[in-house]
XYZ file of C-alpha atoms in Angstrom:
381
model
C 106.592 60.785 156.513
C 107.199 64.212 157.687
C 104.586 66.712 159.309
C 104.807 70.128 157.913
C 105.466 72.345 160.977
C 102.963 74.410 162.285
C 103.566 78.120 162.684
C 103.653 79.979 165.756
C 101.520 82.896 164.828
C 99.474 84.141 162.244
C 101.051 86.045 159.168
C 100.878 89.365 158.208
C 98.258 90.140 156.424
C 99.229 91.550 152.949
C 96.579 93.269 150.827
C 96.141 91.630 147.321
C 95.763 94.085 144.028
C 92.359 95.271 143.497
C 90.733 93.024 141.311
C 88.141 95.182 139.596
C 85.018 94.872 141.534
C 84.144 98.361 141.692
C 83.728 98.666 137.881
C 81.811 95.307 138.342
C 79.467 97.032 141.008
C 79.053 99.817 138.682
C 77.577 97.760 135.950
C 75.567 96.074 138.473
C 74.040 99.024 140.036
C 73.561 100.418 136.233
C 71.747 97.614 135.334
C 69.952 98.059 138.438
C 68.522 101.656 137.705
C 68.051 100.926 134.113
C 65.663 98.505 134.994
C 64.258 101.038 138.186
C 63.781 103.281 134.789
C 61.887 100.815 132.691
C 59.310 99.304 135.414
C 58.389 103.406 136.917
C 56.802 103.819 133.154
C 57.573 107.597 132.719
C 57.266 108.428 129.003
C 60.182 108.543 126.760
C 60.743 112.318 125.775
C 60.561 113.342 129.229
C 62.820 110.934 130.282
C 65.474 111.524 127.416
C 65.234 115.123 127.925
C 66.122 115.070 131.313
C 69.115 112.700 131.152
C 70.732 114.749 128.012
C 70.390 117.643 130.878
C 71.741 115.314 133.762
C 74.493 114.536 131.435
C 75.633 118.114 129.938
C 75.421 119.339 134.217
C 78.295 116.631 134.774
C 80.451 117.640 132.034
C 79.972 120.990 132.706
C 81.495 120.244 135.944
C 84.202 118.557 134.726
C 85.176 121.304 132.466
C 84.727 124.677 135.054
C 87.556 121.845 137.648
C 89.845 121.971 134.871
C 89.282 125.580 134.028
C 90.392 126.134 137.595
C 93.086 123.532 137.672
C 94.365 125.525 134.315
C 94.343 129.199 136.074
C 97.103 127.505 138.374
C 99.107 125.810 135.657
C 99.967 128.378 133.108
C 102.300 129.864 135.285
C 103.757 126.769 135.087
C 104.472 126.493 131.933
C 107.977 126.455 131.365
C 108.633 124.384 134.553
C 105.797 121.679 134.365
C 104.685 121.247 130.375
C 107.736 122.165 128.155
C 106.740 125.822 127.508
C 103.339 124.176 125.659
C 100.106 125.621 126.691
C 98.230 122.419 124.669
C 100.112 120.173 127.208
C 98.760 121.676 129.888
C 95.376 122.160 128.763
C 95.603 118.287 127.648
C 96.836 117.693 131.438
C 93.661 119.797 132.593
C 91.202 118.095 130.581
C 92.471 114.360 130.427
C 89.609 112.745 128.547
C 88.753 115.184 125.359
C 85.508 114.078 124.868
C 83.858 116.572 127.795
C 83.260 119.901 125.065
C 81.967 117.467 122.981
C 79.733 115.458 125.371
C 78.205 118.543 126.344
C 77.405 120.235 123.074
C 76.128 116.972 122.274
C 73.671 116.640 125.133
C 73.134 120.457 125.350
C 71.641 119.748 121.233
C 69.383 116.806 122.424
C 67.865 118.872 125.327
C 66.886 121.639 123.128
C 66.061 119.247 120.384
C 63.687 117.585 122.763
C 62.267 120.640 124.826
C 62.773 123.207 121.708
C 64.067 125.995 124.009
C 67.602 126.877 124.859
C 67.022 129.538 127.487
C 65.741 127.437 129.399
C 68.846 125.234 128.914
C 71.088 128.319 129.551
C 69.356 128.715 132.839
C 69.851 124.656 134.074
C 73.473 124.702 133.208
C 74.025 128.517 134.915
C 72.435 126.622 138.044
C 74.551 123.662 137.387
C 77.390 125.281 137.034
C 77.190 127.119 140.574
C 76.268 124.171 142.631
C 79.555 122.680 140.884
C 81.566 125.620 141.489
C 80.071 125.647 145.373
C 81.157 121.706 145.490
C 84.746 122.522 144.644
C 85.081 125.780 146.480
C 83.971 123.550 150.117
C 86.455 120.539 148.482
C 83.531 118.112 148.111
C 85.111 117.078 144.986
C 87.822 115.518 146.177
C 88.583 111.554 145.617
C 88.609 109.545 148.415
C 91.014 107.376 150.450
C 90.568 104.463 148.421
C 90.357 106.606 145.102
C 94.138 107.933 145.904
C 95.272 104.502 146.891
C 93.931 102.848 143.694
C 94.959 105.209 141.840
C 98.578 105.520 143.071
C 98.769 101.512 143.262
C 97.800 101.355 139.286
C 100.085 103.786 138.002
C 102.539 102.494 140.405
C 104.066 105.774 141.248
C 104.175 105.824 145.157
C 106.621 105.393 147.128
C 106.477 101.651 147.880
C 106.678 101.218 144.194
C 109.859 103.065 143.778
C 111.942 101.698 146.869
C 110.776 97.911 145.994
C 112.315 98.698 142.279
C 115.078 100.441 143.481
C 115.850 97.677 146.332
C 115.717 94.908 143.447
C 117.905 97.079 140.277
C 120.547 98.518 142.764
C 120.935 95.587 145.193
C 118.947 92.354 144.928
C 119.060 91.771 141.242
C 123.390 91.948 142.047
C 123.750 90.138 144.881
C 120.924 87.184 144.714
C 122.317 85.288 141.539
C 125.506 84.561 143.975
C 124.448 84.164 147.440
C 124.129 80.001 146.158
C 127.548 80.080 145.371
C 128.821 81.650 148.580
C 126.905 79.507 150.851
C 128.438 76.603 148.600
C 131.820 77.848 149.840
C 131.225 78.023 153.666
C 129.806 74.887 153.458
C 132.708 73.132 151.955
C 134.700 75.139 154.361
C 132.740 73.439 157.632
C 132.027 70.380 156.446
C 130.983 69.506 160.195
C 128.172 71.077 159.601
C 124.946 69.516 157.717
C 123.603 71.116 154.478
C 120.498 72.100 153.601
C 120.937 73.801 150.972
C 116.611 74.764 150.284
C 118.076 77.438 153.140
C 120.999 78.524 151.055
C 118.814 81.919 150.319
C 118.970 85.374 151.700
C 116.424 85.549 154.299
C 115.161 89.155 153.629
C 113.089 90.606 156.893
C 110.500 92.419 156.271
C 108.711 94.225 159.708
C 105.485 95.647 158.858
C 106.500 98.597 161.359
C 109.702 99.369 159.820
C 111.630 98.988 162.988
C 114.970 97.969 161.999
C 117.820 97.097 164.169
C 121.340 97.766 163.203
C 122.732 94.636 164.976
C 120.373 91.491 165.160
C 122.302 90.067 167.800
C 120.813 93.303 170.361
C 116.968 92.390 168.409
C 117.452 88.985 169.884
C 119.602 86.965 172.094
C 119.226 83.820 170.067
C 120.671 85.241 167.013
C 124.282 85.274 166.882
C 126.703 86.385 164.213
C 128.889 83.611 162.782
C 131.223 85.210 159.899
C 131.185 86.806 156.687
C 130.213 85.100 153.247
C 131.966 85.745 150.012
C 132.193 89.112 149.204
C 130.968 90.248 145.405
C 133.493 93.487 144.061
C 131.792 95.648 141.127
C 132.690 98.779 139.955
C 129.353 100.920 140.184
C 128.155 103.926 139.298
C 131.636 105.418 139.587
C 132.766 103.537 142.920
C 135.188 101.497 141.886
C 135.878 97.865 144.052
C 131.950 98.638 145.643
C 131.579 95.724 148.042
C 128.495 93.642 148.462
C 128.919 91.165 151.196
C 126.143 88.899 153.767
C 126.536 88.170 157.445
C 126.065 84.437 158.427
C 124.549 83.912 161.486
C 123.536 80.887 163.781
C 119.745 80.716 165.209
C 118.940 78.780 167.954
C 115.364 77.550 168.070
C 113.255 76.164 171.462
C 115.352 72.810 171.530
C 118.776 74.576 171.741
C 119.131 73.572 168.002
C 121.290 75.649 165.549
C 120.344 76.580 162.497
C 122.335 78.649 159.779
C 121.418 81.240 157.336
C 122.244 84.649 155.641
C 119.811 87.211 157.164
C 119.065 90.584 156.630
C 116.877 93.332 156.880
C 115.303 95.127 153.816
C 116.693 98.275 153.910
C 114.469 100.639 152.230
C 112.332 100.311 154.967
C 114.449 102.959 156.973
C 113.438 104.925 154.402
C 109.928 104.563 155.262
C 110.396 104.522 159.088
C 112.510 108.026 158.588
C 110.193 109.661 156.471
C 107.466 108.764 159.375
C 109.409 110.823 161.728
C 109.972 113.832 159.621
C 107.802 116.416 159.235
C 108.479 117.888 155.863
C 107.572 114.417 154.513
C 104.018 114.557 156.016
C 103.829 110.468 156.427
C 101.670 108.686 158.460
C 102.047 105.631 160.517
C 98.745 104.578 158.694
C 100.483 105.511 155.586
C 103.922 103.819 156.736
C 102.205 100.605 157.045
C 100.360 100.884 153.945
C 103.685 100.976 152.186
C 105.412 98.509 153.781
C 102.539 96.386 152.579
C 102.727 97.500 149.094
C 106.387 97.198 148.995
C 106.639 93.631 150.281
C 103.699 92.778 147.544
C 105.593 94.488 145.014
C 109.052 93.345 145.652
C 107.580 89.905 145.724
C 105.862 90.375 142.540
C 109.231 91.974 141.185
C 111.306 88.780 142.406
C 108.533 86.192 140.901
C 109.396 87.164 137.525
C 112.784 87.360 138.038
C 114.784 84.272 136.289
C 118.156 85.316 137.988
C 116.690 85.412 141.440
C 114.934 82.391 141.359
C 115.330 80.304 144.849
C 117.698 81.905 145.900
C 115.428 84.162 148.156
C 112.747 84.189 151.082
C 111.097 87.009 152.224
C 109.971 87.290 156.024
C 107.320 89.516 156.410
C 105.812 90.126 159.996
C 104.008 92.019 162.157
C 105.404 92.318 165.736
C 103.326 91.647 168.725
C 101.856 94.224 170.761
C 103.773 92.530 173.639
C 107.203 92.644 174.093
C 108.739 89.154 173.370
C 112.268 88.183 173.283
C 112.555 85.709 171.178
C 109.631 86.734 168.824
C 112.262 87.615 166.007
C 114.483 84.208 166.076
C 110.772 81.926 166.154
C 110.080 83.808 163.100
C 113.204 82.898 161.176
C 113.247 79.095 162.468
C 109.457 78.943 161.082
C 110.756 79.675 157.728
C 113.817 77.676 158.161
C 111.484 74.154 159.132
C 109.480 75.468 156.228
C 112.604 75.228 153.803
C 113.806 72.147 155.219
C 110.127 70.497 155.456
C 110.373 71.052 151.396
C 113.543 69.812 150.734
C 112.708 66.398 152.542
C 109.465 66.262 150.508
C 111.373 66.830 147.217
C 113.839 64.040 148.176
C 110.866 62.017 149.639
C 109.081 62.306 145.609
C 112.634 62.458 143.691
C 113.182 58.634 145.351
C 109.629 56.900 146.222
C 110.289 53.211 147.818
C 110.750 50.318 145.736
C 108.043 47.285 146.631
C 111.387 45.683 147.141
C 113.003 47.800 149.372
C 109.643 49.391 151.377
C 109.109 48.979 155.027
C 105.963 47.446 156.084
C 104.122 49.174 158.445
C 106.006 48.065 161.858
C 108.901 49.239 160.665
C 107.264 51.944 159.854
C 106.548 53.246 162.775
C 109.778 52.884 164.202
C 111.130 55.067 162.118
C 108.848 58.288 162.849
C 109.910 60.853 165.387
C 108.067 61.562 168.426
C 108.310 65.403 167.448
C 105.950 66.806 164.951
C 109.377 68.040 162.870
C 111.924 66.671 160.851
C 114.563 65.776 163.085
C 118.012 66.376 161.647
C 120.894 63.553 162.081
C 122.788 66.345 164.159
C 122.111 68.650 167.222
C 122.275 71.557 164.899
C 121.100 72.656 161.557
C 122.181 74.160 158.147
């Protein structure tokens, strides 16, 4: 019966995790030059003798970067690796199998071409164009390297705050925001219920631009009262209080609508460390993270049982031009959104009877004008 409302803008665009195709290319373009190999006809010694040489030049490579990386870590032995020089050594040579790999391909070479001077002399010559790569830092990963790499081992910063945000705050609070929106609402029963927007609207800006007071972010956002306050005793505070502000949102059509908002606070964190020097952060960086964290708190949240509906996230991006209502649109969007699915859920929890349906001129009577829901009420909850 009901339209789902259209949204205003386009959302944020939040970058999925990496799904693998790089190690998909790499087969691809193996295949690729395996087959370049086969069709170009060069005989097999020649060819084998090379790529054992091709092959002990890159792990002799690998080896002289962590020789270097190992001159700076032994004085670091006490501080970094336990006091152990076989940690660090295992730290400067992850995968063990380079000595190895290059005895083993240093044996075929000379096994194929029978002389090992001349095998000395390739890998002296190797060895300085490697040495000459890392002295001009031509070794270094790239952008998208770091980023993967960081993102996998999920040790940057967005990582951290996202889990931090969820163990010291979310993970208390959300299992009882239900309950304390149950409470206001038997305390105004003037006011309808919809209780798919009995959540804590968590705002998300891309840009980490957080206002201490919505009510100054926008004019149509106005602070209605406090909700049930949760007491713990945490790490040593005794009586900590965790409490959410209420506020009324009025939409285009002077409509009200209610809901706990807030913004995510770790991203002051991020906006702070943007402005300080010693933490050498990016806005490009900044906005990477907020990404990240939004994707991981989300992903955090998803498999949470405790936290289940009883949250919305509201990431966005704000617009290059300044508009004063942008923030309160935003929030109504998701509100419609939460109320479009509660009347659907109603709308399949009780289908029409043949008895009891309307034909279709009744039908039509019965449809708003507007392309939303229209509550029975001039303002919403």
């Amino acid at each position: 019966m009901s339209r789902e409302p259209r949204r205003p803008r386009c959302a944020p665009l939040i970058p999925r995790a990496r799904a693998g195709r790089a190690q998909r290319a790499v087969l691809v373009l193996l295949a690729l030059c395996a087959g370049a190999l086969l069709l170009a006809g060069q005989p097999l010694v020649p060819t084998a003798r090379s790529l054992a040489l091709h092959f002990a030049t890159l792990q002799a490579g690998e080896l002289l970067k962590g020789a270097c990386y190992l001159a700076e870590e032994i004085f670091h032995l006490e501080s970094r690796h336990h006091g152990s020089f076989w940690r660090a050594l295992s730290s400067c040579f992850p995968p063990h199998w380079h000595g190895p790999m290059l005895l083993v391909c240093g044996s075929a070479y000379v096994a194929l071409f029978g002389d090992g001077q001349q095998l000395g002399l390739h890998l002296i010559l190797a060895s300085l164009c490697q040495l000459l790569l890392l002295a001009l830092g031509l070794r270094k990963p790239s952008a998208v390297e770091m980023s993967e790499m960081s993102e996998r081992s999920k040790q940057n910063v967005a990582h951290g705050l996202a889990w931090s945000f969820y163990v010291g705050y979310l993970k208390i609070v959300l299992p009882r925001v239900k309950k304390s929106m149950e409470e206001f609402s038997r305390a105004n029963p003037n006011l309808p219920a919809c209780r798919k927007t009995w959540k804590l609207h968590i705002l998300i800006p891309l840009s980490c631009d957080i206002y201490d007071d919505l009510e100054k972010a926008d004019s149509n956002i106005q602070y209605v009262t406090e909700l049930t306050e949760t007491t713990l005793a945490r790490a040593g505070i005794k009586k900590r209080v965790y409490k959410h502000s209420l506020y009324a949102i009025t939409d285009e059509e002077n409509q009200l609508w209610h809901c706990a908002v807030e913004y995510a606070t770790p991203l002051q964190t991020l906006y702070a460390m943007s402005q300080d020097e010693c933490a050498a952060f990016s806005r490009e960086e900044r906005l990477e993270q907020a990404k990240l964290f939004y994707r991981t708190l989300e992903e955090i949240l998803r498999g949470s049982k405790e936290c289940a509906d009883t949250y919305r996230l509201i990431a966005y991006e704000e617009p290059e031009e300044v508009e004063s209502h942008f923030l309160s649109r935003e929030i109504v969007w998701h509100l419609r959104q939460e109320h479009h699915e509660e009347i659907s859920v109603q709308e399949q929890s009780h289908p029409p009877s043949p008895s009891t349906a309307l034909d279709s001129a009744e039908l039509n009577l019965q449809i708003s004008v507007s392309d939303l829901p229209q509550p029975l009420r001039t303002d919403g909850f």
